[in-house]
Amino acid sequence: MCGIVGYVGHRPALDVVLAGLRRLEYRGYDSAGVALPHSGGLAVERKAGALVNLEQRLDEIGRDTFTGTAGIGHTRWATHGPPTDRNAHPHRSGPADAGKTAVVHNGIIENYLPLRAELEALDIWAESDTDTEIAAHLVALAYAGRAADPSTKGDLPASVRSVALRLEGAFTLVVTHADEPDTIVAARRSSPLVLGLGEGETFLASDVAAFIEFTRNAVELGQDQVVTITRDGYDVTDFRGEPVAVSPFEVTWDLAAAEKGGHDYFMLKEIEEQPTAIADTLRGHLVDGRIVLDEQRLTDQDLRDVDKVFVVACGTAYHSGLLAKYAIEHWTRLPVEIEVASEFRYRDPVLDRSTLVVAISQSGETADTLEALRHAKDQKARVLAICNTNGAQIPRESDAVIYTHAGPEIGVAATKTFTAQVAANYLVGLALAQARGTKYPDEVVREFHELEAAPKAVETVLESLGEARALGQLLADSKAVLFLGRHVGYPVALEGALKLKELAYMHAEAFAAGELKHGPIALIEPGLPVIVVMPSPKGRAVLHSKLLSNIQEIKARGARTVVLAEAGDETVKPFADHLFELPPISTLLQPLVATVPLQVIAAEIARARGYDVDKPRNLAKSVTVE
Ligand code: AGP
């Protein structure tokens, strides 16, 4: 997620903006930049890499043009276009107004390509690969009175509103213009933006961490709103210019808590970011009724030539891959093999030009997975990466990539990147089904829209996290916990067990419930907690009834049953010592909601044991050694 800071006031804006960007560094980024109005123009500088690179650059060129008391700044987490100086924000307009407009942006503008074509027809050519630059040109045209509606001429808020109305996707746009040196205008849709209200100074930022050293009086901007700030205050309207009432609040968090959204740990904040992570990962992948992949360098013919899929990944990514297997086989009837990356190349897998290898990695740097994809390419297989880190080694060496847009994940234990990976895996399945015709176009669109609705179901689960935390406290003193699931509930059980191992250092093991009678049932003893992931009773009835029998078998042997079941499923109640209700959702999408309470239970047990939830012992966020 990008970091944004805007300031108008009485202090040197460069100092305030750079201090704010430093406060936002925890969000992760790969380039940074600033823009300040100066003597009728704009002083703009941006640099790939860490903020210190930008500061060194400013020292090299001299800061005498960066002396104003208004300005904007940005730290970029690359989505469209690799992390380079050219793609770093702020982006400036060009011919329309001789570069007098600068924009920083957080989010994804889905329709930037047709808008770019419109600009090219006006002989306005983008210099960067980004969607953001398009917005800068459009605002410049509107402010110069050269847009379709000339009434925006010389009116910066109206110009920004007119552009915001044309954009599709999620965006926070913050705009400065050389002709309005004491004004900054911002537009917000589905991407965070807060105001800081000081004495003779006003702040804008992605989150309050950027300005709480200056003021704790804040205003949270709402959906489809435009704010104009000056040193004397602010004005908020909707995208059509109608005034909007907003309510200031006082920030009570300290800086450390502010970075974590008020939580004690980043992981807890990231668990709550999952609806946005899923939505942002899906955003822009359905265009004119067809699934489109990110940097698809695989043609539909390439996808039709596939006669086998092989998924390789590690840890949590591997569990998301298990779910990919269910979806891809169900939607395409293609055989899907899956292997942990560290075993893959040593088992001498059968691969050829018709094999599609899907390499899943949130960091994009995991050595086991990287070596597995290199082995696959040596065997002439095509490789599609699913990755959360733009420009990482694994996508760079793959034939195509789908980026998850979960934003940087600070907690070592994967949470939002897991659910985002599941969404991306399902996109691959739908793209294969679409290319191979195993699903009609209307069926593909229907499945996609069902996937798009999943974040709402995850929101519902997040509303009852208190129950999950209470379950964590109940289980905190357990010696071990078993997890049971069937079908897509089994990878969820595996993920729940992994979370518990890596966060609470507790023995935890997951089984396909049908395996119980083949040995693991010997482990059941009185009081042993067993967490069961129940399928919907409206799904595969046979799975539901068999798992219900499994619960009775373990209950009869004294197990302490914690059952995750669809709300309203009365059949499980007699056998559940503790019941966590899940919102109704289709079979393949249930993992997106069932995993969330398991993440919370593991984190709560770790907290109860006094462990560092963000930095578990012995673990690294990215395992770059084999
Ligand atoms: C998950 O919580 C763990 N941190 C670990 O299993 C992780 O999923 C695995 O190392 C793979 O990492 P990657 O997605 O960056 O490749």
PDB file of N, CA and C in Angstrom, residues 65-122:
ATOM      1  N   THR A  65      14.728  25.183  -3.967  1.00  0.00           N
ATOM      2  CA  THR A  65      13.415  25.348  -4.642  1.00  0.00           C
ATOM      3  C   THR A  65      12.321  24.605  -3.879  1.00  0.00           C
ATOM      4  N   PHE A  66      12.709  23.936  -2.784  1.00  0.00           N
ATOM      5  CA  PHE A  66      11.722  23.165  -2.007  1.00  0.00           C
ATOM      6  C   PHE A  66      11.454  23.871  -0.682  1.00  0.00           C
ATOM      7  N   THR A  67      11.235  25.191  -0.733  1.00  0.00           N
ATOM      8  CA  THR A  67      11.149  25.953   0.517  1.00  0.00           C
ATOM      9  C   THR A  67       9.717  26.377   0.854  1.00  0.00           C
ATOM     10  N   GLY A  68       8.742  25.955   0.059  1.00  0.00           N
ATOM     11  CA  GLY A  68       7.361  26.408   0.276  1.00  0.00           C
ATOM     12  C   GLY A  68       6.740  25.823   1.536  1.00  0.00           C
ATOM     13  N   THR A  69       5.546  26.309   1.866  1.00  0.00           N
ATOM     14  CA  THR A  69       4.830  25.796   3.051  1.00  0.00           C
ATOM     15  C   THR A  69       3.616  24.966   2.624  1.00  0.00           C
ATOM     16  N   ALA A  70       3.676  24.470   1.389  1.00  0.00           N
ATOM     17  CA  ALA A  70       2.642  23.512   0.939  1.00  0.00           C
ATOM     18  C   ALA A  70       3.321  22.482   0.050  1.00  0.00           C
ATOM     19  N   GLY A  71       2.814  21.253   0.105  1.00  0.00           N
ATOM     20  CA  GLY A  71       3.424  20.231  -0.742  1.00  0.00           C
ATOM     21  C   GLY A  71       2.819  18.870  -0.526  1.00  0.00           C
ATOM     22  N   ILE A  72       3.172  17.940  -1.415  1.00  0.00           N
ATOM     23  CA  ILE A  72       2.680  16.549  -1.309  1.00  0.00           C
ATOM     24  C   ILE A  72       3.852  15.593  -1.431  1.00  0.00           C
ATOM     25  N   GLY A  73       3.661  14.383  -0.890  1.00  0.00           N
ATOM     26  CA  GLY A  73       4.720  13.373  -0.964  1.00  0.00           C
ATOM     27  C   GLY A  73       4.127  11.983  -1.050  1.00  0.00           C
ATOM     28  N   HIS A  74       4.949  11.008  -1.421  1.00  0.00           N
ATOM     29  CA  HIS A  74       4.431   9.654  -1.710  1.00  0.00           C
ATOM     30  C   HIS A  74       5.521   8.607  -1.543  1.00  0.00           C
ATOM     31  N   THR A  75       5.145   7.491  -0.979  1.00  0.00           N
ATOM     32  CA  THR A  75       5.991   6.289  -1.035  1.00  0.00           C
ATOM     33  C   THR A  75       5.182   5.248  -1.800  1.00  0.00           C
ATOM     34  N   ARG A  76       5.788   4.689  -2.841  1.00  0.00           N
ATOM     35  CA  ARG A  76       5.061   3.820  -3.779  1.00  0.00           C
ATOM     36  C   ARG A  76       5.321   2.355  -3.507  1.00  0.00           C
ATOM     37  N   TRP A  77       4.224   1.563  -3.464  1.00  0.00           N
ATOM     38  CA  TRP A  77       4.293   0.094  -3.450  1.00  0.00           C
ATOM     39  C   TRP A  77       3.828  -0.308  -4.841  1.00  0.00           C
ATOM     40  N   ALA A  78       4.756  -0.709  -5.689  1.00  0.00           N
ATOM     41  CA  ALA A  78       4.482  -0.826  -7.126  1.00  0.00           C
ATOM     42  C   ALA A  78       3.328  -1.772  -7.426  1.00  0.00           C
ATOM     43  N   THR A  79       2.402  -1.285  -8.262  1.00  0.00           N
ATOM     44  CA  THR A  79       1.377  -2.190  -8.811  1.00  0.00           C
ATOM     45  C   THR A  79       1.531  -2.192 -10.327  1.00  0.00           C
ATOM     46  N   HIS A  80       1.171  -1.068 -10.984  1.00  0.00           N
ATOM     47  CA  HIS A  80       1.372  -0.997 -12.440  1.00  0.00           C
ATOM     48  C   HIS A  80       2.742  -0.415 -12.728  1.00  0.00           C
ATOM     49  N   GLY A  81       3.623  -1.236 -13.291  1.00  0.00           N
ATOM     50  CA  GLY A  81       4.943  -0.709 -13.658  1.00  0.00           C
ATOM     51  C   GLY A  81       5.972  -0.972 -12.575  1.00  0.00           C
ATOM     52  N   PRO A  82       7.166  -1.384 -12.963  1.00  0.00           N
ATOM     53  CA  PRO A  82       8.202  -1.743 -11.985  1.00  0.00           C
ATOM     54  C   PRO A  82       8.646  -0.538 -11.160  1.00  0.00           C
ATOM     55  N   PRO A  83       9.323  -0.811 -10.028  1.00  0.00           N
ATOM     56  CA  PRO A  83       9.787   0.278  -9.147  1.00  0.00           C
ATOM     57  C   PRO A  83      11.007   0.995  -9.736  1.00  0.00           C
ATOM     58  N   THR A  84      10.781   2.084 -10.462  1.00  0.00           N
ATOM     59  CA  THR A  84      11.893   2.846 -11.071  1.00  0.00           C
ATOM     60  C   THR A  84      11.687   4.333 -10.787  1.00  0.00           C
ATOM     61  N   ASP A  85      12.714   5.161 -11.043  1.00  0.00           N
ATOM     62  CA  ASP A  85      12.556   6.626 -10.884  1.00  0.00           C
ATOM     63  C   ASP A  85      11.382   7.097 -11.742  1.00  0.00           C
ATOM     64  N   ARG A  86      11.333   6.581 -12.956  1.00  0.00           N
ATOM     65  CA  ARG A  86      10.318   7.046 -13.928  1.00  0.00           C
ATOM     66  C   ARG A  86       8.905   6.738 -13.444  1.00  0.00           C
ATOM     67  N   ASN A  87       8.748   5.660 -12.719  1.00  0.00           N
ATOM     68  CA  ASN A  87       7.395   5.279 -12.271  1.00  0.00           C
ATOM     69  C   ASN A  87       7.068   5.805 -10.882  1.00  0.00           C
ATOM     70  N   ALA A  88       8.096   6.398 -10.219  1.00  0.00           N
ATOM     71  CA  ALA A  88       7.859   6.916  -8.866  1.00  0.00           C
ATOM     72  C   ALA A  88       6.904   8.115  -8.939  1.00  0.00           C
ATOM     73  N   HIS A  89       6.137   8.304  -7.864  1.00  0.00           N
ATOM     74  CA  HIS A  89       5.245   9.480  -7.765  1.00  0.00           C
ATOM     75  C   HIS A  89       6.039  10.587  -7.060  1.00  0.00           C
ATOM     76  N   PRO A  90       5.614  11.841  -7.216  1.00  0.00           N
ATOM     77  CA  PRO A  90       4.477  12.405  -7.945  1.00  0.00           C
ATOM     78  C   PRO A  90       4.649  12.324  -9.461  1.00  0.00           C
ATOM     79  N   HIS A  91       3.503  12.190 -10.117  1.00  0.00           N
ATOM     80  CA  HIS A  91       3.498  12.260 -11.566  1.00  0.00           C
ATOM     81  C   HIS A  91       2.975  13.627 -11.997  1.00  0.00           C
ATOM     82  N   ARG A  92       3.572  14.133 -13.069  1.00  0.00           N
ATOM     83  CA  ARG A  92       3.235  15.505 -13.504  1.00  0.00           C
ATOM     84  C   ARG A  92       2.484  15.469 -14.819  1.00  0.00           C
ATOM     85  N   SER A  93       1.752  16.533 -15.016  1.00  0.00           N
ATOM     86  CA  SER A  93       1.110  16.714 -16.318  1.00  0.00           C
ATOM     87  C   SER A  93       2.203  17.093 -17.319  1.00  0.00           C
ATOM     88  N   GLY A  94       1.811  17.301 -18.564  1.00  0.00           N
ATOM     89  CA  GLY A  94       2.812  17.626 -19.581  1.00  0.00           C
ATOM     90  C   GLY A  94       2.348  18.793 -20.425  1.00  0.00           C
ATOM     91  N   PRO A  95       2.103  18.508 -21.697  1.00  0.00           N
ATOM     92  CA  PRO A  95       1.812  19.609 -22.642  1.00  0.00           C
ATOM     93  C   PRO A  95       0.608  20.472 -22.226  1.00  0.00           C
ATOM     94  N   ALA A  96      -0.369  19.817 -21.546  1.00  0.00           N
ATOM     95  CA  ALA A  96      -1.613  20.571 -21.262  1.00  0.00           C
ATOM     96  C   ALA A  96      -1.331  21.829 -20.470  1.00  0.00           C
ATOM     97  N   ASP A  97      -0.381  21.768 -19.547  1.00  0.00           N
ATOM     98  CA  ASP A  97      -0.163  22.982 -18.717  1.00  0.00           C
ATOM     99  C   ASP A  97       1.301  23.113 -18.314  1.00  0.00           C
ATOM    100  N   ALA A  98       2.168  22.601 -19.168  1.00  0.00           N
ATOM    101  CA  ALA A  98       3.627  22.743 -18.951  1.00  0.00           C
ATOM    102  C   ALA A  98       4.028  22.205 -17.586  1.00  0.00           C
ATOM    103  N   GLY A  99       3.390  21.105 -17.206  1.00  0.00           N
ATOM    104  CA  GLY A  99       3.823  20.404 -15.992  1.00  0.00           C
ATOM    105  C   GLY A  99       3.450  21.102 -14.719  1.00  0.00           C
ATOM    106  N   LYS A 100       2.376  21.870 -14.715  1.00  0.00           N
ATOM    107  CA  LYS A 100       1.999  22.617 -13.504  1.00  0.00           C
ATOM    108  C   LYS A 100       1.177  21.784 -12.529  1.00  0.00           C
ATOM    109  N   THR A 101       0.778  20.583 -12.936  1.00  0.00           N
ATOM    110  CA  THR A 101      -0.047  19.727 -12.077  1.00  0.00           C
ATOM    111  C   THR A 101       0.772  18.518 -11.641  1.00  0.00           C
ATOM    112  N   ALA A 102       0.728  18.214 -10.357  1.00  0.00           N
ATOM    113  CA  ALA A 102       1.400  16.996  -9.858  1.00  0.00           C
ATOM    114  C   ALA A 102       0.408  16.209  -9.022  1.00  0.00           C
ATOM    115  N   VAL A 103       0.478  14.868  -9.176  1.00  0.00           N
ATOM    116  CA  VAL A 103      -0.476  13.977  -8.503  1.00  0.00           C
ATOM    117  C   VAL A 103       0.267  12.833  -7.817  1.00  0.00           C
ATOM    118  N   VAL A 104      -0.180  12.484  -6.619  1.00  0.00           N
ATOM    119  CA  VAL A 104       0.244  11.214  -6.006  1.00  0.00           C
ATOM    120  C   VAL A 104      -1.019  10.388  -5.814  1.00  0.00           C
ATOM    121  N   HIS A 105      -0.853   9.073  -5.776  1.00  0.00           N
ATOM    122  CA  HIS A 105      -2.026   8.182  -5.876  1.00  0.00           C
ATOM    123  C   HIS A 105      -1.776   6.903  -5.103  1.00  0.00           C
ATOM    124  N   ASN A 106      -2.817   6.427  -4.430  1.00  0.00           N
ATOM    125  CA  ASN A 106      -2.785   5.106  -3.801  1.00  0.00           C
ATOM    126  C   ASN A 106      -3.990   4.364  -4.349  1.00  0.00           C
ATOM    127  N   GLY A 107      -3.781   3.170  -4.929  1.00  0.00           N
ATOM    128  CA  GLY A 107      -4.911   2.387  -5.440  1.00  0.00           C
ATOM    129  C   GLY A 107      -4.638   1.897  -6.843  1.00  0.00           C
ATOM    130  N   ILE A 108      -5.710   1.552  -7.546  1.00  0.00           N
ATOM    131  CA  ILE A 108      -5.610   1.010  -8.909  1.00  0.00           C
ATOM    132  C   ILE A 108      -6.704   1.650  -9.737  1.00  0.00           C
ATOM    133  N   ILE A 109      -6.305   2.367 -10.787  1.00  0.00           N
ATOM    134  CA  ILE A 109      -7.286   2.944 -11.723  1.00  0.00           C
ATOM    135  C   ILE A 109      -7.484   1.914 -12.834  1.00  0.00           C
ATOM    136  N   GLU A 110      -8.637   1.251 -12.807  1.00  0.00           N
ATOM    137  CA  GLU A 110      -8.843   0.110 -13.696  1.00  0.00           C
ATOM    138  C   GLU A 110      -8.957   0.536 -15.156  1.00  0.00           C
ATOM    139  N   ASN A 111      -9.507   1.728 -15.402  1.00  0.00           N
ATOM    140  CA  ASN A 111      -9.765   2.108 -16.809  1.00  0.00           C
ATOM    141  C   ASN A 111      -8.704   3.068 -17.327  1.00  0.00           C
ATOM    142  N   TYR A 112      -7.468   2.910 -16.844  1.00  0.00           N
ATOM    143  CA  TYR A 112      -6.459   3.903 -17.272  1.00  0.00           C
ATOM    144  C   TYR A 112      -6.042   3.710 -18.721  1.00  0.00           C
ATOM    145  N   LEU A 113      -6.183   2.495 -19.235  1.00  0.00           N
ATOM    146  CA  LEU A 113      -5.749   2.278 -20.633  1.00  0.00           C
ATOM    147  C   LEU A 113      -6.638   3.040 -21.627  1.00  0.00           C
ATOM    148  N   PRO A 114      -7.978   2.920 -21.552  1.00  0.00           N
ATOM    149  CA  PRO A 114      -8.792   3.734 -22.486  1.00  0.00           C
ATOM    150  C   PRO A 114      -8.611   5.230 -22.264  1.00  0.00           C
ATOM    151  N   LEU A 115      -8.371   5.631 -21.026  1.00  0.00           N
ATOM    152  CA  LEU A 115      -8.144   7.062 -20.771  1.00  0.00           C
ATOM    153  C   LEU A 115      -6.812   7.497 -21.379  1.00  0.00           C
ATOM    154  N   ARG A 116      -5.821   6.602 -21.317  1.00  0.00           N
ATOM    155  CA  ARG A 116      -4.524   6.923 -21.930  1.00  0.00           C
ATOM    156  C   ARG A 116      -4.677   7.051 -23.445  1.00  0.00           C
ATOM    157  N   ALA A 117      -5.489   6.190 -24.027  1.00  0.00           N
ATOM    158  CA  ALA A 117      -5.717   6.268 -25.494  1.00  0.00           C
ATOM    159  C   ALA A 117      -6.383   7.599 -25.846  1.00  0.00           C
ATOM    160  N   GLU A 118      -7.279   8.040 -24.981  1.00  0.00           N
ATOM    161  CA  GLU A 118      -7.972   9.331 -25.220  1.00  0.00           C
ATOM    162  C   GLU A 118      -6.959  10.483 -25.207  1.00  0.00           C
ATOM    163  N   LEU A 119      -6.016  10.409 -24.270  1.00  0.00           N
ATOM    164  CA  LEU A 119      -4.980  11.461 -24.193  1.00  0.00           C
ATOM    165  C   LEU A 119      -4.081  11.406 -25.422  1.00  0.00           C
ATOM    166  N   GLU A 120      -3.760  10.186 -25.848  1.00  0.00           N
ATOM    167  CA  GLU A 120      -2.874  10.056 -27.017  1.00  0.00           C
ATOM    168  C   GLU A 120      -3.536  10.646 -28.262  1.00  0.00           C
ATOM    169  N   ALA A 121      -4.850  10.541 -28.300  1.00  0.00           N
ATOM    170  CA  ALA A 121      -5.574  11.143 -29.441  1.00  0.00           C
ATOM    171  C   ALA A 121      -5.437  12.666 -29.414  1.00  0.00           C
ATOM    172  N   LEU A 122      -5.130  13.198 -28.216  1.00  0.00           N
ATOM    173  CA  LEU A 122      -4.892  14.651 -28.090  1.00  0.00           C
ATOM    174  C   LEU A 122      -3.401  14.952 -28.161  1.00  0.00           C
TER     175      LEU A 122
END
